[in-house]
Amino acid sequence: MAILNPQHGFWFYWFVFCGIIMIGYFATAAGTYWLLYAASGKTQPNQTATIVDDIKLSVLSVVLFAFAASCFMLCYQAGLTKVYTHLQLKDVGYVAFSYGAVLLLQDTYFYFTHRLLHLPLLFKWVHQGHHQSRPPTPWTFFALEPTEALTQIVFILSIVLVVPLHLGVLVAGLITMTVWTVGNHLGLQVVPSSHTSSWWGQWFIGSTHHLIHHRQYNRHYGLYFTLWDRLLGTEDKRYESRRSEQLS
């Protein structure tokens, strides 16, 4: 990695990652919002204030995620992580398996921590800010309260310290998380119902599925998959019935 240099210190990495993540957030949120809302005339009168609140929380999240990325770089330099860069043909199977396993582990972790954050004693202090936008917009995907952002950081840093991962898998996982989170917070249904109601589509979370969560706080806690919502009875019955009608 060109950025990796033993002479670089923590604050160098923090500045670099802060800039990269900040630019990525504003470019992604602004571009997606313009495409889905501004250009199509679907903006709502009350969106400006909530978008400003989302941006404030998102900037703070950027600072924290840049902090985590800097910690990772120092740990990687010190040989404390399980991340590796060499790759042989015989390793391709494990690379593919580890990518899927990380997504499943992250989805499981996210479901249970997300559900925990919705407990009345915690919601007001650690998660309410994320729900200020009703419905959410593309600006909401990074709008996390600091404590919630830290819970996600704990997972990512724990994974790289414990599980052997190719650097490409780590990058692919972070990209997948970002793209999926953006998609979940579009606030509009963009995928045709025929796809979400298919036998494979019912297992994946999209904007329609997550939009229900922002309307009903006690439903739909997952990140990627509907597995835990379906197993533990937190999937909205009306969502399930609509899907069943489309399949019949």
Backbone as JSON, one array per atom type, in Angstrom:
{
  "sequence": "MAILNPQHGFWFYWFVFCGIIMIGYFATAAGTYWLLYAASGKTQPNQTATIVDDIKLSVLSVVLFAFAASCFMLCYQAGLTKVYTHLQLKDVGYVAFSYGAVLLLQDTYFYFTHRLLHLPLLFKWVHQGHHQSRPPTPWTFFALEPTEALTQIVFILSIVLVVPLHLGVLVAGLITMTVWTVGNHLGLQVVPSSHTSSWWGQWFIGSTHHLIHHRQYNRHYGLYFTLWDRLLGTEDKRYESRRSEQLS",
  "N": [[0.85, -1.19, 0.0], [0.65, 2.13, -0.98], [0.21, 4.22, 0.7], [1.11, 3.28, 3.05], [3.63, 3.68, 5.27], [6.31, 3.46, 7.43], [7.16, 5.86, 8.51], [5.01, 7.48, 8.66], [2.7, 8.9, 10.89], [0.05, 8.65, 13.38], [-1.67, 10.93, 13.12], [-1.21, 11.77, 10.53], [-2.35, 9.67, 9.05], [-4.96, 9.92, 10.01], [-5.73, 12.44, 8.99], [-5.59, 11.98, 6.23], [-7.45, 9.85, 5.84], [-9.72, 11.03, 6.88], [-10.19, 13.05, 5.02], [-10.62, 11.51, 2.68], [-12.89, 9.91, 3.36], [-14.72, 11.91, 4.01], [-15.03, 13.32, 1.59], [-16.02, 11.22, 0.08], [-18.46, 10.74, 1.4], [-19.95, 13.18, 1.05], [-19.98, 13.39, -1.76], [-21.3, 11.03, -2.52], [-23.78, 11.16, -1.08], [-24.82, 13.68, -1.91], [-24.9, 13.4, -4.71], [-26.6, 11.16, -5.05], [-28.91, 12.09, -3.77], [-29.57, 14.31, -5.36], [-30.14, 13.01, -7.76], [-32.34, 11.34, -7.15], [-34.17, 12.96, -5.81], [-33.96, 15.96, -6.01], [-33.63, 16.42, -8.83], [-35.89, 15.18, -9.8], [-37.95, 16.5, -8.63], [-38.98, 15.7, -6.15], [-38.53, 16.63, -3.63], [-39.22, 17.51, -0.2], [-40.92, 19.89, 1.94], [-39.98, 19.9, 4.6], [-37.5, 18.75, 4.57], [-35.01, 20.02, 4.46], [-34.12, 20.96, 7.02], [-33.82, 18.54, 8.45], [-31.93, 17.29, 6.89], [-29.71, 18.92, 7.3], [-29.24, 18.32, 10.01], [-28.62, 15.62, 9.7], [-26.24, 15.82, 8.26], [-24.56, 17.05, 10.13], [-24.31, 15.01, 12.11], [-23.18, 13.09, 10.47], [-20.69, 14.16, 9.73], [-19.4, 14.04, 12.17], [-19.35, 11.28, 12.45], [-17.63, 10.67, 10.35], [-15.21, 11.67, 11.35], [-14.81, 9.9, 13.49], [-14.7, 7.4, 12.16], [-12.46, 7.81, 10.6], [-10.6, 7.97, 12.59], [-10.7, 5.3, 13.48], [-9.77, 4.01, 11.17], [-7.16, 4.97, 11.11], [-6.14, 3.85, 13.42], [-6.24, 1.19, 12.63], [-4.3, 1.22, 10.57], [-1.93, 1.7, 12.0], [-1.87, -0.56, 13.62], [-1.69, -2.51, 11.65], [0.83, -1.9, 10.55], [2.36, -2.61, 12.72], [2.09, -5.28, 12.72], [-0.05, -6.49, 14.0], [-2.54, -7.15, 13.09], [-4.68, -9.51, 11.29], [-4.75, -9.2, 8.63], [-3.79, -9.77, 5.3], [-1.79, -9.56, 2.27], [-0.74, -11.13, 0.24], [-1.58, -13.48, -2.33], [-2.62, -16.57, -3.57], [-3.59, -18.96, -6.09], [-4.81, -21.15, -4.86], [-5.92, -20.0, -2.68], [-8.21, -18.69, -3.34], [-10.75, -19.78, -2.92], [-11.04, -19.6, -0.12], [-10.92, -16.84, 0.14], [-13.3, -16.0, -1.12], [-15.13, -17.31, 0.55], [-14.55, -16.08, 3.03], [-15.33, -13.46, 2.56], [-18.16, -13.68, 2.28], [-18.68, -14.74, 4.81], [-17.9, -12.67, 6.54], [-19.79, -10.71, 5.9], [-22.12, -11.99, 6.79], [-21.56, -12.31, 9.53], [-21.3, -9.63, 10.25], [-23.87, -8.71, 9.7], [-25.32, -10.16, 11.58], [-24.21, -9.2, 13.99], [-24.89, -6.51, 13.69], [-27.71, -6.62, 13.68], [-28.39, -7.45, 16.34], [-27.09, -5.54, 17.98], [-28.25, -3.24, 16.98], [-30.91, -3.68, 17.6], [-30.67, -3.61, 20.34], [-30.0, -0.92, 20.72], [-32.42, 0.23, 20.36], [-33.81, -0.07, 22.65], [-35.8, 1.51, 25.14], [-34.31, 2.83, 27.19], [-31.89, 3.35, 26.0], [-32.28, 4.36, 23.46], [-32.92, 7.17, 23.23], [-30.49, 8.4, 23.8], [-28.48, 7.29, 22.2], [-29.31, 6.66, 19.63], [-31.44, 8.07, 18.59], [-30.92, 10.33, 17.05], [-30.34, 9.37, 14.5], [-32.8, 8.78, 13.54], [-34.11, 11.12, 12.97], [-34.72, 11.97, 10.44], [-37.53, 11.41, 8.69], [-39.28, 10.41, 6.09], [-36.06, 8.69, 5.66], [-33.22, 10.06, 3.89], [-30.74, 10.02, 1.22], [-28.74, 11.43, 2.58], [-28.76, 10.46, 5.1], [-27.4, 8.1, 5.57], [-24.92, 8.01, 6.84], [-25.39, 9.2, 9.2], [-24.9, 8.83, 12.25], [-25.2, 8.47, 15.75], [-22.5, 9.17, 18.04], [-21.95, 6.98, 19.85], [-23.21, 4.84, 18.57], [-21.76, 4.76, 16.18], [-19.3, 3.99, 17.22], [-19.89, 1.39, 18.05], [-20.01, 0.05, 15.62], [-17.41, 0.42, 14.76], [-16.02, -1.09, 16.64], [-16.7, -3.7, 15.87], [-15.52, -3.91, 13.27], [-12.75, -3.46, 13.78], [-12.29, -5.56, 15.54], [-12.7, -7.79, 13.9], [-10.55, -7.6, 12.02], [-8.45, -8.02, 13.69], [-8.71, -10.59, 14.53], [-9.68, -12.45, 12.59], [-8.28, -14.03, 9.77], [-7.89, -12.15, 6.91], [-7.9, -11.3, 3.51], [-6.58, -8.31, 2.12], [-8.08, -7.31, 0.02], [-10.6, -8.41, 0.53], [-11.31, -7.11, 2.88], [-11.48, -4.44, 1.94], [-13.47, -4.78, -0.01], [-15.57, -5.54, 1.65], [-15.99, -3.21, 3.15], [-16.74, -1.45, 1.12], [-19.07, -2.72, 0.24], [-20.65, -2.5, 2.55], [-20.95, 0.3, 2.66], [-22.24, 0.92, 0.19], [-24.57, -0.62, 0.47], [-25.7, 0.48, 2.74], [-26.24, 3.08, 1.88], [-28.14, 2.44, -0.09], [-30.17, 1.39, 1.54], [-31.13, 3.65, 2.77], [-32.41, 5.32, 0.97], [-35.02, 6.18, 1.01], [-36.98, 5.86, -0.82], [-38.7, 3.54, -2.94], [-36.8, 1.83, -5.15], [-36.14, -0.48, -6.38], [-37.81, -2.78, -8.41], [-40.94, -4.29, -7.43], [-41.23, -6.9, -8.24], [-38.72, -7.99, -8.1], [-38.0, -7.83, -5.36], [-39.86, -9.53, -4.31], [-39.22, -12.0, -5.23], [-37.88, -15.37, -4.94], [-35.26, -15.23, -4.09], [-34.93, -12.53, -3.59], [-36.35, -12.02, -1.27], [-34.68, -12.43, 0.83], [-32.95, -10.37, 1.11], [-32.18, -7.08, 2.26], [-33.55, -3.95, 1.42], [-34.28, -0.58, 0.25], [-37.07, -0.28, 0.61], [-37.7, -2.16, 2.58], [-36.13, -1.21, 4.74], [-37.16, 1.32, 5.03], [-39.54, 0.93, 6.33], [-38.6, 0.39, 8.87], [-37.77, 2.93, 9.71], [-40.2, 4.06, 10.04], [-41.59, 2.4, 11.75], [-40.31, 1.73, 14.66], [-39.84, -0.69, 15.93], [-39.41, -2.76, 14.18], [-37.68, -4.57, 11.59], [-34.57, -4.76, 11.77], [-32.22, -5.51, 10.55], [-29.19, -5.45, 8.47], [-28.02, -6.37, 5.97], [-29.4, -8.75, 5.35], [-32.6, -10.41, 5.64], [-32.77, -12.42, 7.4], [-32.52, -12.63, 10.34], [-34.58, -10.97, 11.18], [-36.76, -12.37, 10.21], [-36.51, -14.83, 11.51], [-36.73, -14.14, 14.22], [-39.09, -12.82, 14.46], [-39.37, -10.06, 13.91], [-39.98, -8.95, 11.54], [-42.11, -6.96, 9.62], [-45.5, -7.8, 9.44], [-47.28, -6.98, 7.47], [-45.59, -6.31, 5.4], [-44.58, -8.82, 4.81], [-46.97, -10.12, 4.03], [-47.68, -8.65, 1.74], [-45.6, -9.38, 0.07], [-46.08, -12.1, -0.17], [-48.48, -12.08, -1.55], [-47.63, -11.06, -3.97], [-46.04, -13.1, -4.87], [-47.85, -15.14, -5.3]],
  "CA": [[0.0, 0.0, 0.0], [1.5, 3.31, -1.11], [0.01, 5.09, 1.86], [1.74, 2.67, 4.22], [5.02, 4.07, 5.45], [6.61, 3.51, 8.87], [7.39, 7.22, 8.97], [3.72, 8.15, 8.84], [2.14, 8.74, 12.22], [-1.41, 8.54, 13.51], [-2.39, 12.1, 12.63], [-1.13, 11.76, 9.07], [-3.39, 8.75, 8.57], [-6.27, 10.48, 10.32], [-6.01, 13.53, 8.05], [-5.83, 11.39, 4.9], [-8.72, 9.11, 5.83], [-10.8, 11.99, 7.11], [-10.46, 13.68, 3.74], [-11.18, 10.52, 1.74], [-14.24, 9.53, 3.78], [-15.57, 13.1, 3.93], [-15.34, 13.54, 0.18], [-16.89, 10.12, -0.34], [-19.81, 10.94, 1.95], [-20.66, 14.3, 0.4], [-20.19, 13.09, -3.17], [-22.33, 9.98, -2.64], [-25.07, 11.65, -0.59], [-25.3, 14.77, -2.76], [-25.21, 12.88, -6.04], [-27.79, 10.3, -4.98], [-30.06, 12.93, -3.43], [-29.94, 15.09, -6.54], [-30.71, 12.12, -8.77], [-33.63, 10.78, -6.75], [-35.08, 13.95, -5.23], [-33.92, 17.31, -6.58], [-33.84, 16.4, -10.28], [-37.22, 14.68, -10.1], [-38.93, 17.33, -7.96], [-39.6, 14.96, -5.05], [-38.13, 17.18, -2.33], [-40.32, 17.86, 0.7], [-40.64, 21.16, 2.63], [-39.31, 19.75, 5.9], [-36.29, 17.96, 4.42], [-33.78, 20.8, 4.62], [-33.68, 20.96, 8.42], [-33.37, 17.2, 8.85], [-30.7, 17.02, 6.16], [-28.65, 19.62, 8.03], [-28.96, 17.51, 11.2], [-27.94, 14.41, 9.23], [-24.87, 16.18, 7.87], [-23.79, 17.28, 11.37], [-23.97, 13.71, 12.68], [-22.33, 12.37, 9.53], [-19.33, 14.7, 9.85], [-18.83, 13.47, 13.39], [-19.08, 9.88, 12.14], [-16.43, 10.66, 9.52], [-14.07, 11.87, 12.26], [-14.62, 8.66, 14.25], [-14.28, 6.33, 11.26], [-11.08, 8.11, 10.23], [-9.84, 7.56, 13.78], [-10.61, 3.84, 13.45], [-8.9, 3.64, 10.06], [-5.79, 5.29, 11.52], [-5.75, 2.79, 14.37], [-5.98, -0.02, 11.83], [-3.03, 1.35, 9.86], [-0.84, 1.53, 12.96], [-1.87, -1.98, 14.01], [-1.19, -3.25, 10.49], [2.28, -1.67, 10.5], [2.98, -3.32, 13.84], [1.86, -6.72, 12.54], [-1.02, -6.95, 14.99], [-3.78, -7.58, 12.45], [-4.65, -10.75, 10.52], [-4.92, -8.84, 7.23], [-2.62, -10.13, 4.47], [-1.89, -9.07, 0.89], [-0.35, -12.15, -0.73], [-2.71, -14.27, -2.8], [-2.33, -17.64, -4.5], [-4.79, -19.53, -6.68], [-5.44, -22.05, -3.9], [-6.55, -19.21, -1.62], [-9.39, -18.0, -3.87], [-11.93, -20.32, -2.25], [-11.14, -19.01, 1.22], [-11.2, -15.41, -0.02], [-14.73, -15.88, -1.38], [-15.84, -17.72, 1.77], [-14.36, -15.09, 4.09], [-16.14, -12.29, 2.22], [-19.53, -14.0, 2.67], [-18.75, -14.94, 6.27], [-17.82, -11.36, 7.19], [-21.09, -10.06, 5.73], [-23.09, -12.65, 7.66], [-21.21, -11.95, 10.9], [-21.62, -8.21, 10.46], [-25.32, -8.59, 9.73], [-25.76, -10.69, 12.88], [-23.79, -8.22, 14.99], [-25.68, -5.3, 13.5], [-29.09, -6.87, 14.09], [-28.56, -7.5, 17.8], [-26.73, -4.25, 18.57], [-29.27, -2.29, 16.53], [-32.11, -3.93, 18.43], [-30.33, -3.14, 21.69], [-30.04, 0.54, 20.73], [-33.81, 0.67, 20.34], [-34.41, -0.14, 23.98], [-36.14, 2.88, 25.57], [-33.27, 3.45, 28.01], [-30.73, 3.69, 25.18], [-32.64, 4.99, 22.18], [-32.85, 8.63, 23.28], [-29.12, 8.9, 23.93], [-27.49, 6.73, 21.27], [-29.83, 6.28, 18.31], [-32.55, 8.92, 18.16], [-30.48, 11.25, 16.01], [-30.4, 8.72, 13.2], [-34.21, 8.69, 13.13], [-34.71, 12.44, 12.81], [-35.26, 12.06, 9.08], [-38.63, 10.48, 8.45], [-38.42, 9.27, 5.78], [-34.64, 9.0, 5.5], [-32.75, 10.45, 2.55], [-29.35, 9.59, 1.06], [-27.86, 12.11, 3.54], [-28.92, 9.82, 6.42], [-26.73, 6.81, 5.7], [-23.77, 8.11, 7.75], [-25.81, 10.0, 10.35], [-24.91, 7.96, 13.42], [-24.75, 9.01, 17.03], [-21.13, 8.68, 18.3], [-21.92, 5.65, 20.46], [-23.55, 3.86, 17.54], [-20.6, 4.65, 15.29], [-18.28, 3.22, 17.93], [-20.25, -0.04, 18.04], [-19.61, -0.49, 14.32], [-15.95, 0.41, 14.74], [-15.58, -2.23, 17.45], [-16.82, -4.91, 15.05], [-14.54, -3.93, 12.18], [-11.41, -3.63, 14.33], [-12.21, -6.91, 16.11], [-12.58, -8.73, 12.8], [-9.21, -7.58, 11.42], [-7.49, -8.49, 14.68], [-8.96, -11.99, 14.87], [-9.95, -13.3, 11.43], [-7.39, -13.8, 8.62], [-8.61, -11.58, 5.78], [-7.12, -10.64, 2.46], [-6.86, -6.88, 2.08], [-9.17, -7.1, -0.94], [-11.85, -8.76, 1.19], [-11.6, -6.0, 3.79], [-11.92, -3.29, 1.14], [-14.76, -5.14, -0.61], [-16.57, -5.52, 2.71], [-16.29, -1.81, 3.48], [-17.49, -0.89, 0.0], [-20.4, -3.33, 0.29], [-21.35, -1.88, 3.67], [-21.29, 1.67, 2.29], [-23.24, 0.91, -0.88], [-25.81, -1.17, 0.99], [-26.27, 1.45, 3.68], [-26.82, 4.13, 1.06], [-29.36, 1.9, -0.68], [-31.2, 1.22, 2.57], [-31.62, 4.95, 3.23], [-32.86, 6.15, -0.14], [-36.32, 6.75, 1.34], [-37.87, 5.56, -1.93], [-38.55, 2.21, -3.51], [-36.18, 1.95, -6.46], [-36.08, -1.83, -6.95], [-39.16, -3.24, -8.71], [-41.51, -5.25, -6.47], [-41.05, -8.25, -8.75], [-37.41, -8.48, -7.65], [-38.01, -8.01, -3.91], [-40.77, -10.61, -3.96], [-38.72, -13.25, -5.76], [-37.42, -16.3, -3.9], [-33.97, -14.77, -3.57], [-35.04, -11.15, -3.14], [-36.94, -11.94, 0.06], [-33.65, -12.59, 1.86], [-32.08, -9.2, 1.12], [-32.79, -5.83, 2.71], [-33.42, -2.83, 0.51], [-34.82, 0.68, 0.73], [-38.46, -0.44, 1.07], [-37.65, -2.9, 3.84], [-35.58, -0.37, 5.81], [-38.05, 2.46, 5.21], [-40.51, 0.52, 7.36], [-37.93, 0.54, 10.16], [-37.78, 4.34, 10.08], [-41.57, 4.4, 10.37], [-41.94, 1.57, 12.9], [-38.99, 1.51, 15.27], [-39.69, -2.04, 16.48], [-39.39, -3.71, 13.07], [-36.65, -4.53, 10.55], [-33.32, -4.31, 12.37], [-31.06, -6.05, 9.85], [-28.37, -4.6, 7.61], [-27.96, -6.94, 4.63], [-30.3, -9.87, 5.14], [-33.82, -10.44, 6.44], [-32.73, -13.68, 8.15], [-32.82, -12.52, 11.77], [-35.92, -10.4, 11.31], [-37.74, -13.43, 9.96], [-36.39, -15.86, 12.55], [-37.08, -13.63, 15.55], [-40.41, -12.21, 14.45], [-39.36, -8.6, 13.86], [-40.34, -8.48, 10.21], [-43.49, -6.45, 9.59], [-46.4, -8.78, 8.85], [-47.86, -6.43, 6.25], [-44.55, -6.45, 4.38], [-44.57, -10.24, 4.47], [-48.2, -10.47, 3.32], [-47.59, -8.07, 0.39], [-44.67, -10.18, -0.72], [-46.75, -13.37, -0.44], [-49.48, -11.82, -2.58], [-46.94, -10.88, -5.25], [-45.52, -14.4, -5.29], [-48.95, -16.05, -5.65]],
  "C": [[0.89, 1.25, 0.0], [1.4, 4.2, 0.11], [0.75, 4.57, 3.09], [3.23, 3.0, 4.26], [5.29, 4.17, 6.94], [6.82, 4.91, 9.42], [6.09, 8.0, 9.2], [3.18, 7.86, 10.23], [0.62, 8.72, 12.19], [-2.13, 9.71, 12.86], [-2.29, 12.25, 11.13], [-2.23, 10.89, 8.52], [-4.79, 9.32, 8.84], [-6.65, 11.56, 9.33], [-6.35, 12.96, 6.68], [-7.18, 10.7, 4.85], [-9.91, 10.03, 6.06], [-11.18, 12.68, 5.8], [-11.13, 12.74, 2.76], [-12.63, 10.2, 2.08], [-15.19, 10.71, 3.66], [-15.98, 13.37, 2.5], [-16.29, 12.46, -0.33], [-18.31, 10.3, 0.14], [-20.56, 12.01, 1.19], [-20.93, 14.02, -1.07], [-21.31, 12.07, -3.36], [-23.7, 10.5, -2.24], [-25.64, 12.72, -1.51], [-25.72, 14.26, -4.13], [-26.48, 12.04, -6.05], [-29.03, 11.12, -4.68], [-30.52, 13.74, -4.64], [-30.65, 14.21, -7.56], [-32.12, 11.68, -8.41], [-34.65, 11.83, -6.3], [-35.09, 15.28, -6.01], [-34.25, 17.3, -8.07], [-35.24, 15.96, -10.66], [-38.33, 15.46, -9.4], [-39.64, 16.65, -6.81], [-39.18, 15.47, -3.67], [-39.36, 17.56, -1.52], [-39.94, 19.1, 1.51], [-39.8, 21.0, 3.89], [-37.96, 19.03, 5.78], [-35.02, 18.74, 4.73], [-33.25, 20.76, 6.04], [-33.15, 19.6, 8.85], [-32.08, 16.83, 8.12], [-29.51, 17.7, 6.84], [-28.26, 18.84, 9.28], [-28.21, 16.24, 10.81], [-26.49, 14.7, 8.89], [-24.0, 16.39, 9.12], [-23.36, 15.95, 12.0], [-23.0, 12.95, 11.78], [-20.88, 12.86, 9.59], [-18.65, 14.15, 11.09], [-18.5, 11.99, 13.18], [-17.82, 9.75, 11.3], [-15.18, 10.77, 10.39], [-13.77, 10.57, 13.0], [-14.14, 7.52, 13.36], [-12.85, 6.56, 10.76], [-10.14, 7.74, 11.37], [-9.63, 6.05, 13.77], [-9.67, 3.37, 12.34], [-7.43, 3.9, 10.39], [-5.28, 4.25, 12.51], [-5.43, 1.5, 13.64], [-4.62, 0.06, 11.16], [-1.84, 1.15, 10.81], [-0.73, 0.07, 13.42], [-1.32, -2.84, 12.88], [0.32, -3.11, 10.37], [3.01, -2.47, 11.57], [2.79, -4.83, 13.74], [0.85, -7.3, 13.51], [-2.32, -7.44, 14.37], [-3.57, -8.91, 11.72], [-4.82, -10.47, 9.02], [-3.63, -9.15, 6.46], [-2.86, -9.66, 3.04], [-1.5, -10.11, -0.14], [-1.57, -13.01, -1.1], [-2.24, -15.3, -3.82], [-3.65, -18.24, -4.99], [-5.53, -20.42, -5.69], [-6.19, -21.3, -2.8], [-7.88, -18.58, -2.06], [-10.66, -18.47, -3.18], [-12.13, -19.7, -0.87], [-11.47, -17.54, 1.13], [-12.7, -15.2, -0.23], [-15.55, -16.23, -0.14], [-15.74, -16.65, 2.85], [-15.18, -13.83, 3.82], [-17.6, -12.53, 2.65], [-19.68, -14.12, 4.17], [-18.72, -13.61, 7.01], [-19.16, -10.63, 7.08], [-22.13, -10.67, 6.66], [-22.82, -12.32, 9.12], [-21.58, -10.5, 11.2], [-23.13, -8.01, 10.54], [-25.88, -9.06, 11.07], [-25.43, -9.7, 14.0], [-24.66, -6.98, 14.91], [-27.11, -5.5, 13.99], [-29.25, -6.75, 15.6], [-28.15, -6.19, 18.47], [-27.76, -3.18, 18.2], [-30.55, -2.43, 17.36], [-31.88, -3.45, 19.86], [-30.44, -1.61, 21.77], [-31.46, 1.08, 20.71], [-34.52, 0.46, 21.67], [-34.66, 1.28, 24.49], [-35.05, 3.58, 26.36], [-32.08, 3.94, 27.18], [-31.09, 4.56, 23.97], [-32.44, 6.51, 22.2], [-31.44, 9.15, 23.22], [-28.19, 8.43, 22.82], [-28.03, 6.45, 19.87], [-30.89, 7.23, 17.76], [-32.15, 9.85, 17.02], [-30.58, 10.67, 14.62], [-31.83, 8.69, 12.65], [-34.88, 10.05, 12.99], [-35.32, 12.61, 11.42], [-36.31, 10.98, 8.87], [-39.47, 10.99, 7.27], [-36.95, 9.68, 5.67], [-34.35, 9.45, 4.07], [-31.32, 9.92, 2.41], [-28.37, 10.27, 2.03], [-27.83, 11.39, 4.89], [-27.98, 8.66, 6.64], [-25.52, 6.85, 6.65], [-24.12, 8.83, 9.04], [-26.0, 9.12, 11.58], [-24.52, 8.75, 14.66], [-23.36, 8.44, 17.33], [-21.07, 7.28, 18.89], [-22.24, 4.57, 19.45], [-22.4, 3.68, 16.56], [-19.5, 3.82, 15.93], [-18.6, 1.73, 17.97], [-19.86, -0.68, 16.71], [-18.09, -0.56, 14.19], [-15.4, -0.78, 15.5], [-15.63, -3.52, 16.64], [-15.71, -4.98, 14.02], [-13.13, -4.16, 12.71], [-11.24, -5.03, 14.94], [-11.99, -7.95, 15.01], [-11.15, -8.76, 12.26], [-8.15, -8.05, 12.4], [-7.59, -10.0, 14.92], [-9.03, -12.9, 13.65], [-8.96, -13.0, 10.3], [-8.2, -13.33, 7.41], [-7.64, -11.01, 4.76], [-7.52, -9.17, 2.43], [-8.02, -6.57, 1.13], [-10.53, -7.41, -0.34], [-12.27, -7.64, 2.14], [-12.14, -4.79, 3.03], [-13.29, -3.57, 0.53], [-15.87, -5.11, 0.43], [-16.96, -4.1, 3.08], [-17.09, -1.13, 2.37], [-18.92, -1.42, 0.0], [-21.23, -2.68, 1.38], [-21.82, -0.48, 3.3], [-22.41, 1.71, 1.26], [-24.58, 0.42, -0.35], [-26.5, -0.19, 1.94], [-26.89, 2.63, 2.94], [-28.15, 3.66, 0.48], [-30.5, 1.76, 0.31], [-31.84, 2.55, 2.97], [-32.05, 5.87, 2.1], [-34.19, 6.83, 0.17], [-37.36, 6.53, 0.27], [-37.68, 4.12, -2.36], [-38.0, 2.35, -4.92], [-36.06, 0.6, -7.16], [-37.5, -2.3, -7.22], [-39.65, -4.31, -7.74], [-41.31, -6.69, -6.93], [-39.73, -8.85, -8.31], [-37.41, -8.73, -6.14], [-38.89, -9.15, -3.48], [-40.32, -11.96, -4.49], [-38.16, -14.12, -4.63], [-36.09, -15.87, -3.3], [-34.06, -13.36, -3.0], [-35.58, -11.02, -1.73], [-35.9, -12.03, 1.17], [-32.76, -11.36, 1.99], [-32.86, -7.95, 1.51], [-32.52, -4.73, 1.7], [-34.09, -1.6, 1.09], [-36.24, 0.55, 1.26], [-38.5, -1.12, 2.42], [-37.2, -1.99, 4.98], [-36.43, 0.88, 6.05], [-39.1, 2.16, 6.28], [-39.89, 0.67, 8.75], [-37.94, 2.0, 10.62], [-39.19, 4.85, 10.39], [-42.05, 3.65, 11.61], [-40.64, 1.13, 13.56], [-38.77, 0.09, 15.77], [-39.73, -3.12, 15.41], [-38.16, -3.48, 12.21], [-35.33, -3.95, 11.06], [-32.07, -4.71, 11.58], [-30.35, -5.04, 8.98], [-28.38, -5.1, 6.17], [-29.11, -7.91, 4.35], [-31.52, -9.79, 6.06], [-33.85, -11.65, 7.37], [-33.17, -13.52, 9.6], [-34.19, -11.89, 12.02], [-36.99, -11.48, 11.14], [-37.71, -14.49, 11.06], [-36.94, -15.39, 13.89], [-38.36, -12.79, 15.56], [-40.44, -10.7, 14.43], [-39.58, -8.07, 12.44], [-41.82, -8.1, 10.21], [-44.39, -7.42, 8.83], [-47.01, -8.26, 7.55], [-46.86, -6.5, 5.09], [-44.5, -7.88, 3.88], [-45.8, -10.61, 3.64], [-48.19, -9.89, 1.9], [-46.69, -8.88, -0.5], [-45.32, -11.5, -1.1], [-47.78, -13.21, -1.55], [-48.82, -11.69, -3.95], [-46.38, -12.2, -5.77], [-46.62, -15.33, -5.77], [-49.5, -15.76, -7.05]]
}
